[in-house]
Short mmCIF file of C-alpha atoms and ligand atoms in Angstrom, two decimals:
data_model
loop_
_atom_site.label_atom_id
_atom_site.label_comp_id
_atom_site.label_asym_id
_atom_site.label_seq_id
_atom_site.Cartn_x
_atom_site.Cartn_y
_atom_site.Cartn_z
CA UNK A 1 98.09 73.37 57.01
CA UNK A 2 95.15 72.54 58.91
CA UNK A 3 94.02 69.71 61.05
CA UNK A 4 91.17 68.78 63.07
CA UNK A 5 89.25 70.91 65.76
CA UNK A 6 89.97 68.56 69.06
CA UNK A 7 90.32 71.15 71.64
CA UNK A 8 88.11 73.77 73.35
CA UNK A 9 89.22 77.07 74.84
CA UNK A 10 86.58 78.57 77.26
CA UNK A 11 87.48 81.97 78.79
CA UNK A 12 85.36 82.71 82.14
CA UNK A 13 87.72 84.81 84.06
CA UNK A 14 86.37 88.47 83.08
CA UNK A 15 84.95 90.60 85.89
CA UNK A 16 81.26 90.37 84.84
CA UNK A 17 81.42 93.82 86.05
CA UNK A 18 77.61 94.19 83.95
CA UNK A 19 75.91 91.67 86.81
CA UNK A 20 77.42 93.60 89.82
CA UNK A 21 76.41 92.46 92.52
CA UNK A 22 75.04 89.07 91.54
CA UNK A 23 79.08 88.53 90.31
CA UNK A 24 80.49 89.84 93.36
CA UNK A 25 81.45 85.97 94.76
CA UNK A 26 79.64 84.20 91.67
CA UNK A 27 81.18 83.78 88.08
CA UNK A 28 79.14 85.31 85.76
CA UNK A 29 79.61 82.00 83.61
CA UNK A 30 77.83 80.00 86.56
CA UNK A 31 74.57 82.20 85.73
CA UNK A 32 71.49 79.87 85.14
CA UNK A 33 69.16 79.97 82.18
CA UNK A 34 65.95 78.23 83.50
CA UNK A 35 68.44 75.46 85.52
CA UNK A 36 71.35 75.14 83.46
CA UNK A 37 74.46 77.23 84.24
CA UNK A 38 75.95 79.65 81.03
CA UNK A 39 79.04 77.42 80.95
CA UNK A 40 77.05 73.97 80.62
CA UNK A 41 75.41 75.41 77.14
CA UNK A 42 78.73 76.05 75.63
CA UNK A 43 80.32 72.74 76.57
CA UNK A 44 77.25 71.12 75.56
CA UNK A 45 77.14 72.86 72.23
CA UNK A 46 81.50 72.21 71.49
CA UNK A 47 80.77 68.50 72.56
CA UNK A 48 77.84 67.97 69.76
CA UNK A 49 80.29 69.54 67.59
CA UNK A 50 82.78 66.68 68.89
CA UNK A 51 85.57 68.41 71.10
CA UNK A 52 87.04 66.05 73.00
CA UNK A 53 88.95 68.27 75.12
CA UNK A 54 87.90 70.94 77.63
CA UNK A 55 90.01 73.97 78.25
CA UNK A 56 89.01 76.92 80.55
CA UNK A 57 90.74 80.13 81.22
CA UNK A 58 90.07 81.03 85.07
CA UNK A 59 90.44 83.84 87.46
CA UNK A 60 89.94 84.22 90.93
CA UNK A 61 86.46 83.71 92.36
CA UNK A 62 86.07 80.95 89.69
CA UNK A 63 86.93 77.59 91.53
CA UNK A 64 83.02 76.61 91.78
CA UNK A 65 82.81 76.48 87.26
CA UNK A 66 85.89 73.45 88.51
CA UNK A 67 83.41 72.07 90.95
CA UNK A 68 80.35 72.25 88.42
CA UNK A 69 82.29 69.79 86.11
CA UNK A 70 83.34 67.60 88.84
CA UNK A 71 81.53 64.50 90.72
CA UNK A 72 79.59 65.68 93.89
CA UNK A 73 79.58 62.19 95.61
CA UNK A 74 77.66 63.53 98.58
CA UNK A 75 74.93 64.61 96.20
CA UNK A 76 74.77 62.11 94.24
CA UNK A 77 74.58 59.70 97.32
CA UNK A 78 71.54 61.00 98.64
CA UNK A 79 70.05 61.44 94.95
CA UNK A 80 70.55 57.35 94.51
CA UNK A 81 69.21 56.91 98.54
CA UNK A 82 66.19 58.86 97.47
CA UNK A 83 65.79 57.16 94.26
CA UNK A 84 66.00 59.91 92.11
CA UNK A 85 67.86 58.59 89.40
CA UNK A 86 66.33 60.90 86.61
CA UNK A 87 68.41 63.94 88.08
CA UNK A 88 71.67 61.50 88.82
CA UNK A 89 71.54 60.59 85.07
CA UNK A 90 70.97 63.79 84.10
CA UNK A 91 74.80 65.29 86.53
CA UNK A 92 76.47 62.01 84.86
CA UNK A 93 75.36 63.09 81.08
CA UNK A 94 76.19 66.67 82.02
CA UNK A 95 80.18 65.65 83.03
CA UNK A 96 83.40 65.35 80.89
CA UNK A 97 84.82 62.30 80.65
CA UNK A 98 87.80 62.28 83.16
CA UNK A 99 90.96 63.74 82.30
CA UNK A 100 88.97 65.75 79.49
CA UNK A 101 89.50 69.02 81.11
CA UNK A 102 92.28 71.64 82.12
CA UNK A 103 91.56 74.20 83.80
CA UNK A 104 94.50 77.14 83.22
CA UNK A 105 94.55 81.02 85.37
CA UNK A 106 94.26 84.22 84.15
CA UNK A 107 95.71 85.91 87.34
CA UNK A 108 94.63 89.42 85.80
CA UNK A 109 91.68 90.06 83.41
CA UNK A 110 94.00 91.71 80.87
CA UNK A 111 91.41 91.31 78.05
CA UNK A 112 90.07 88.54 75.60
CA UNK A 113 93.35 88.21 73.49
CA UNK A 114 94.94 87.49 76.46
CA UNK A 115 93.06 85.31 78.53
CA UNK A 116 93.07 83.16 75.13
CA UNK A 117 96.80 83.13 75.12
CA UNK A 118 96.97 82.10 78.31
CA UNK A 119 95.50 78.59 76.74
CA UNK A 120 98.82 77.70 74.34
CA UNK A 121 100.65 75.62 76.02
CA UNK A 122 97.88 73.16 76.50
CA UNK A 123 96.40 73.67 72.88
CA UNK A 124 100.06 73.92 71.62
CA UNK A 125 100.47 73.74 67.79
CA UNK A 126 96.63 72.72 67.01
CA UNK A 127 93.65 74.42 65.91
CA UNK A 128 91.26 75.49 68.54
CA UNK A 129 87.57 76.19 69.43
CA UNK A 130 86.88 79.06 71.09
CA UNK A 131 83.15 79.78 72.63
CA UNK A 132 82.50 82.67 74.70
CA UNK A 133 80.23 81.08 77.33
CA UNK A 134 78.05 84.22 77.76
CA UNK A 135 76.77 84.13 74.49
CA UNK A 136 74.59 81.63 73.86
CA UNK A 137 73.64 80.12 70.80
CA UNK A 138 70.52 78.20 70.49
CA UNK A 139 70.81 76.45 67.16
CA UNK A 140 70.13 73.06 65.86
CA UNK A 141 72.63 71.53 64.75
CA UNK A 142 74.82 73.49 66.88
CA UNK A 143 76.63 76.83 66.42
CA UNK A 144 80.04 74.76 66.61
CA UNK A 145 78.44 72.09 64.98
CA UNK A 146 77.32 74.51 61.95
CA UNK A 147 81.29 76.03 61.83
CA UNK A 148 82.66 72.66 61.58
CA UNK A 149 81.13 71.62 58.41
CA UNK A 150 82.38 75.01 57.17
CA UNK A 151 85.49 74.16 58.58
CA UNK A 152 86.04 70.65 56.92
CA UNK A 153 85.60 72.45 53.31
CA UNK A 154 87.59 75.55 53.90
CA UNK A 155 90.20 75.22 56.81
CA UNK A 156 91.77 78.05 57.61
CA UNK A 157 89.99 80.74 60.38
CA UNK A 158 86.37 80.33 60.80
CA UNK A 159 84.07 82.96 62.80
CA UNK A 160 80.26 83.09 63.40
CA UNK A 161 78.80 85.83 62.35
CA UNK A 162 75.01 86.96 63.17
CA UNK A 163 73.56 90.41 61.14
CA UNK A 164 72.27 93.18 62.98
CA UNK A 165 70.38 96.63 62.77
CA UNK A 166 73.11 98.41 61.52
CA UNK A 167 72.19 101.35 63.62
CA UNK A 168 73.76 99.14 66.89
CA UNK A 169 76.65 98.61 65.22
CA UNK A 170 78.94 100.39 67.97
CA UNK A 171 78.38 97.74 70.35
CA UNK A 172 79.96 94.74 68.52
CA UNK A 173 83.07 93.61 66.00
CA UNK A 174 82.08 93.94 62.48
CA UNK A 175 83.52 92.29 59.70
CA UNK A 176 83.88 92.71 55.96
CA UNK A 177 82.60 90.68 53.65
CA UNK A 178 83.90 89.54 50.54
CA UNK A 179 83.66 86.96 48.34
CA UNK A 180 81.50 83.64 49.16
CA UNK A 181 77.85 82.49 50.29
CA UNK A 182 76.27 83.11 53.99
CA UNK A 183 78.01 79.62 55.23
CA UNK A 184 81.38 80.33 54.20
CA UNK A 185 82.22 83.89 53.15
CA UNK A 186 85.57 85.49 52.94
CA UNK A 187 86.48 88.16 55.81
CA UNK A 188 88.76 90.91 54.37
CA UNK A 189 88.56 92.85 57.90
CA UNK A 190 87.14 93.33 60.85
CA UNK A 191 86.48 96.80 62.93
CA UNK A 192 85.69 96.94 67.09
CA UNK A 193 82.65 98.96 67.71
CA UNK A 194 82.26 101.02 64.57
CA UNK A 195 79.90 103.79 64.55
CA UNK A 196 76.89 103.12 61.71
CA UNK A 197 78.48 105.47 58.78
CA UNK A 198 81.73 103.84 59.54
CA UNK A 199 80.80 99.73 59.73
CA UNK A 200 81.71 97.87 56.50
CA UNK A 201 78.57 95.37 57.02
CA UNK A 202 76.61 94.86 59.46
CA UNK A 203 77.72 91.08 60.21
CA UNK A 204 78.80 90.97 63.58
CA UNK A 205 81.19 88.16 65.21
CA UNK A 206 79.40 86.81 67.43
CA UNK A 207 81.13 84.66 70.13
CA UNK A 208 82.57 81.08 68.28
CA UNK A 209 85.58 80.88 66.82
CA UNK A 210 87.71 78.04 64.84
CA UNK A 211 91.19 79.52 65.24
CA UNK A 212 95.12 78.26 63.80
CA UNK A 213 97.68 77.66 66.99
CA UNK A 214 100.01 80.81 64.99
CA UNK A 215 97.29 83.41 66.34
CA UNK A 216 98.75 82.24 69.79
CA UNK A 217 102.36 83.58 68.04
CA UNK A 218 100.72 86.74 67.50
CA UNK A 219 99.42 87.46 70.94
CA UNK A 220 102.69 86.65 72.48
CA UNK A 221 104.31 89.98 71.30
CA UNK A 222 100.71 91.95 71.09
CA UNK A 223 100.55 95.19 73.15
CA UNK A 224 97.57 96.38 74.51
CA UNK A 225 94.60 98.04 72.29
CA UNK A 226 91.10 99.32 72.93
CA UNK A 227 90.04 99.47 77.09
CA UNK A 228 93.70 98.90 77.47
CA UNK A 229 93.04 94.81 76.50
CA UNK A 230 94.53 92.96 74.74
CA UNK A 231 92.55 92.52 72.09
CA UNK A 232 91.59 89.17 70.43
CA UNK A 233 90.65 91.16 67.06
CA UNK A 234 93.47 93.12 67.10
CA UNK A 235 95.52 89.66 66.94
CA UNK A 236 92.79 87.82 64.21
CA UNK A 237 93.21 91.06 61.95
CA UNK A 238 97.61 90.56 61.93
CA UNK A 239 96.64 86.69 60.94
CA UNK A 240 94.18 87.75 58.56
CA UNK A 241 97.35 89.01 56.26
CA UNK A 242 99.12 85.57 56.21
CA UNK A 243 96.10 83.11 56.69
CA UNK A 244 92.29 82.82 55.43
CA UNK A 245 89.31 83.78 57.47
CA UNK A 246 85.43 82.67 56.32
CA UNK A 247 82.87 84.49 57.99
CA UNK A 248 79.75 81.41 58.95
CA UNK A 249 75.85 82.98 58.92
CA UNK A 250 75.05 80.36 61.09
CA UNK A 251 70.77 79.07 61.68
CA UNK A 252 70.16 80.15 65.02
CA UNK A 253 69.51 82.76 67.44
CA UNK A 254 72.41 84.27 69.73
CA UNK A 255 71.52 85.86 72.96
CA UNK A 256 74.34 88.19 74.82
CA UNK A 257 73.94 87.09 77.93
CA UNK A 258 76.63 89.15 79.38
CA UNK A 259 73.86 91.61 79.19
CA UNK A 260 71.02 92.06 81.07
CA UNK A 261 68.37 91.86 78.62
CA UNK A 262 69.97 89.54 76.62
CA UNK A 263 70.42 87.00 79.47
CA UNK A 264 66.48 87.73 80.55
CA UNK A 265 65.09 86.94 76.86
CA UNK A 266 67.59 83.71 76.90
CA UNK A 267 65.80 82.62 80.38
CA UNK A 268 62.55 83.14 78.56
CA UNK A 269 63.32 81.36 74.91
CA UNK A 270 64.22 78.64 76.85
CA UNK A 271 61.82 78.44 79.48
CA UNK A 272 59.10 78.63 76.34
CA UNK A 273 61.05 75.41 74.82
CA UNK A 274 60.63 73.06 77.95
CA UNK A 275 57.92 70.77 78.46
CA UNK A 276 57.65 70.85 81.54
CA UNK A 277 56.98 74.32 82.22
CA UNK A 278 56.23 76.23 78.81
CA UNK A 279 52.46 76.21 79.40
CA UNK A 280 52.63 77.66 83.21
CA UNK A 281 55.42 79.98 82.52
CA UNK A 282 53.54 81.53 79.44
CA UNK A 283 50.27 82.05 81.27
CA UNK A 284 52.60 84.07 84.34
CA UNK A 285 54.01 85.73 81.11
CA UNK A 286 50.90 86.96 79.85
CA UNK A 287 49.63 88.46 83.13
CA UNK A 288 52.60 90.05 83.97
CA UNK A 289 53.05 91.67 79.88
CA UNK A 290 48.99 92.74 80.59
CA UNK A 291 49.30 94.22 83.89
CA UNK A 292 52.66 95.47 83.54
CA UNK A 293 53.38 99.19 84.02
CA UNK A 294 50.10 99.72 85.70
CA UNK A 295 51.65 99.36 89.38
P1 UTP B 1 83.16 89.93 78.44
O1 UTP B 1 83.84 91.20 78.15
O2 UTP B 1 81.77 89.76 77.95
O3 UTP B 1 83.15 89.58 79.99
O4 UTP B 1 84.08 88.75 77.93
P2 UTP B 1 83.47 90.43 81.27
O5 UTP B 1 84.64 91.32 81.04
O6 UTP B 1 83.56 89.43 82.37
O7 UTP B 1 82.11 91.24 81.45
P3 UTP B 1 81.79 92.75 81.87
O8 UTP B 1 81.90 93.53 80.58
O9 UTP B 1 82.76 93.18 82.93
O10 UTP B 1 80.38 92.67 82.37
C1 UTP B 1 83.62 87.60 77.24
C2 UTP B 1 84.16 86.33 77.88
O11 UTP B 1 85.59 86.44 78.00
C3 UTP B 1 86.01 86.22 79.34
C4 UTP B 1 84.79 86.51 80.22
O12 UTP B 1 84.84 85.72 81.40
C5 UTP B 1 83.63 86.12 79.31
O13 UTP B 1 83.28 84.74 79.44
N1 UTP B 1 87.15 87.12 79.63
C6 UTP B 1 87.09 88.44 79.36
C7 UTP B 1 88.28 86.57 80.21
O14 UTP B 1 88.37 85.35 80.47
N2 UTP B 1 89.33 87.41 80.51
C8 UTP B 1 89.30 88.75 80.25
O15 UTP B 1 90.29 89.44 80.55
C9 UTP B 1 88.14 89.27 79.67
#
């Protein structure tokens, strides 16, 4: 019925249309918070969770997110000539083992749904990961991580799900809850940008997802829903009738970073967690929240 969560489906060939112009010749995945690209949280986060195998889902303009998990020899030569071997260890920690990754093409952002479907035949019959990198989840253990112990109990379809004002419940995909505690609850169904009156919780899914290979089935003969996408949810609710979803609260904090201000607050909640810089970057912080608005 269900076996173990080896593989790792990364979609990063949207538009980014939200970061116009910064996206115009950069992937919005390649974005840094403080100095770590969008993309290197969410492998970082399925490898604690221990995925072994990379997969991303690319467009055009998206050859550098290749580069980024590939050896830079030059680089690295004049790091070890200059002797600075913290930030060499620090590219060789960062990399895939070698043959880890696949790298498949979306040629035409046709929508979530299908940019995942565009993954099957290297996932094939297995269950998958799949981690939208522009959400990032800063959790201990790990988002993944969190899912997987869920996972191991219940099998099935497992989604992370994050609560929020119920009055912004348009912007996100809510589901329903039924039976079962915060770490493994039952979904009975899930609505796409509900208004408030209309939103059966206000549990949102939030970016991870443990999925079963049949959703791939599903996607194959899916037509176009919402935006004219194909729609992942659209799929996960035509599962949801043959196969069980749980719903995971995980311990953490999510921040959209496809959005503006949801990418700005990441830069800052991590900034404020590194040594190295916490203590400068909250004095700046404080003169700039003081003075600000008075220019
Ligand atoms: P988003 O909807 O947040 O990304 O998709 P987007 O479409 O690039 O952003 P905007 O709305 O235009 O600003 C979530 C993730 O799914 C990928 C994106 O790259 C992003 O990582 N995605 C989305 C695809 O790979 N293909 C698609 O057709 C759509």
């Amino acid at each position: 019925m269900t076996g173990r969560v080896r593989i790792a489906v990364f979609p990063v060939a949207g538009l980014g249309t939200r970061f116009l112009p910064a996206t115009k010749a950069m992937p919005k995945e390649m974005l840094p918070v403080v100095d770590r690209p969008l993309i290197q949280y969410a492998v970082d986060e399925a490898r604690e969770a221990g995925i072994e195998h990379f997969v991303f889902v690319t467009g055009r303009n998206k050859g550098v997110i290749e580069d980024h998990f590939d050896q830079q020899y030059e680089l690295e030569r004049t790091l070890e000539e200059r002797g600075k071997t913290d930030a060499l260890a620090e590219l060789h920690k960062d990399l895939p083992m070698a043959g880890r990754t696949s790298f498949t093409r979306q040629q035409e952002p046709l929508g979530l749904g299908h940019a995942v479907w565009c993954a099957r035949e290297i996932v094939r019959g297995e269950p998958f990961a799949l981690l939208l990198p522009d959400m990032i989840m800063k959790a201990t253990p790990g988002c993944l991580s969190q899912m997987m112990t869920a996972y191991d109990e219940l099998g099935g379809n497992i989604i992370a799900v994050e609560q929020i004002d119920p009055k912004d419940s348009a912007s996100y995909g809510i589901v329903d809850r039924g039976q079962g505690p915060d770490n493994g609850f039952e979904i009975v169904g899930m609505v796409e940008k509900p208004q408030p009156a209309d939103a059966p919780s206000n549990f949102i899914i939030s970016g991870r997802y443990i999925l079963q290979p049949e959703i791939f089935d599903i996607l194959s003969g899916q037509s176009t829903g919402a935006g004219g996408e194909i729609q992942l949810t659209d799929a996960m609710l035509t599962l949801m009738a043959r196969q069980k979803f749980h719903g995971v609260k995980f311990n953490g904090k999510t921040f959209d970073c496809g959005s503006k201000i949801g990418f700005l607050t990441a830069n800052v909640a991590y900034a404020l967690d590194r040594p190295d810089i916490a203590e400068g970057f909250m004095k700046e912080i404080r003169e700039l929240a003081a003075t600000a608005g008075h220019n």
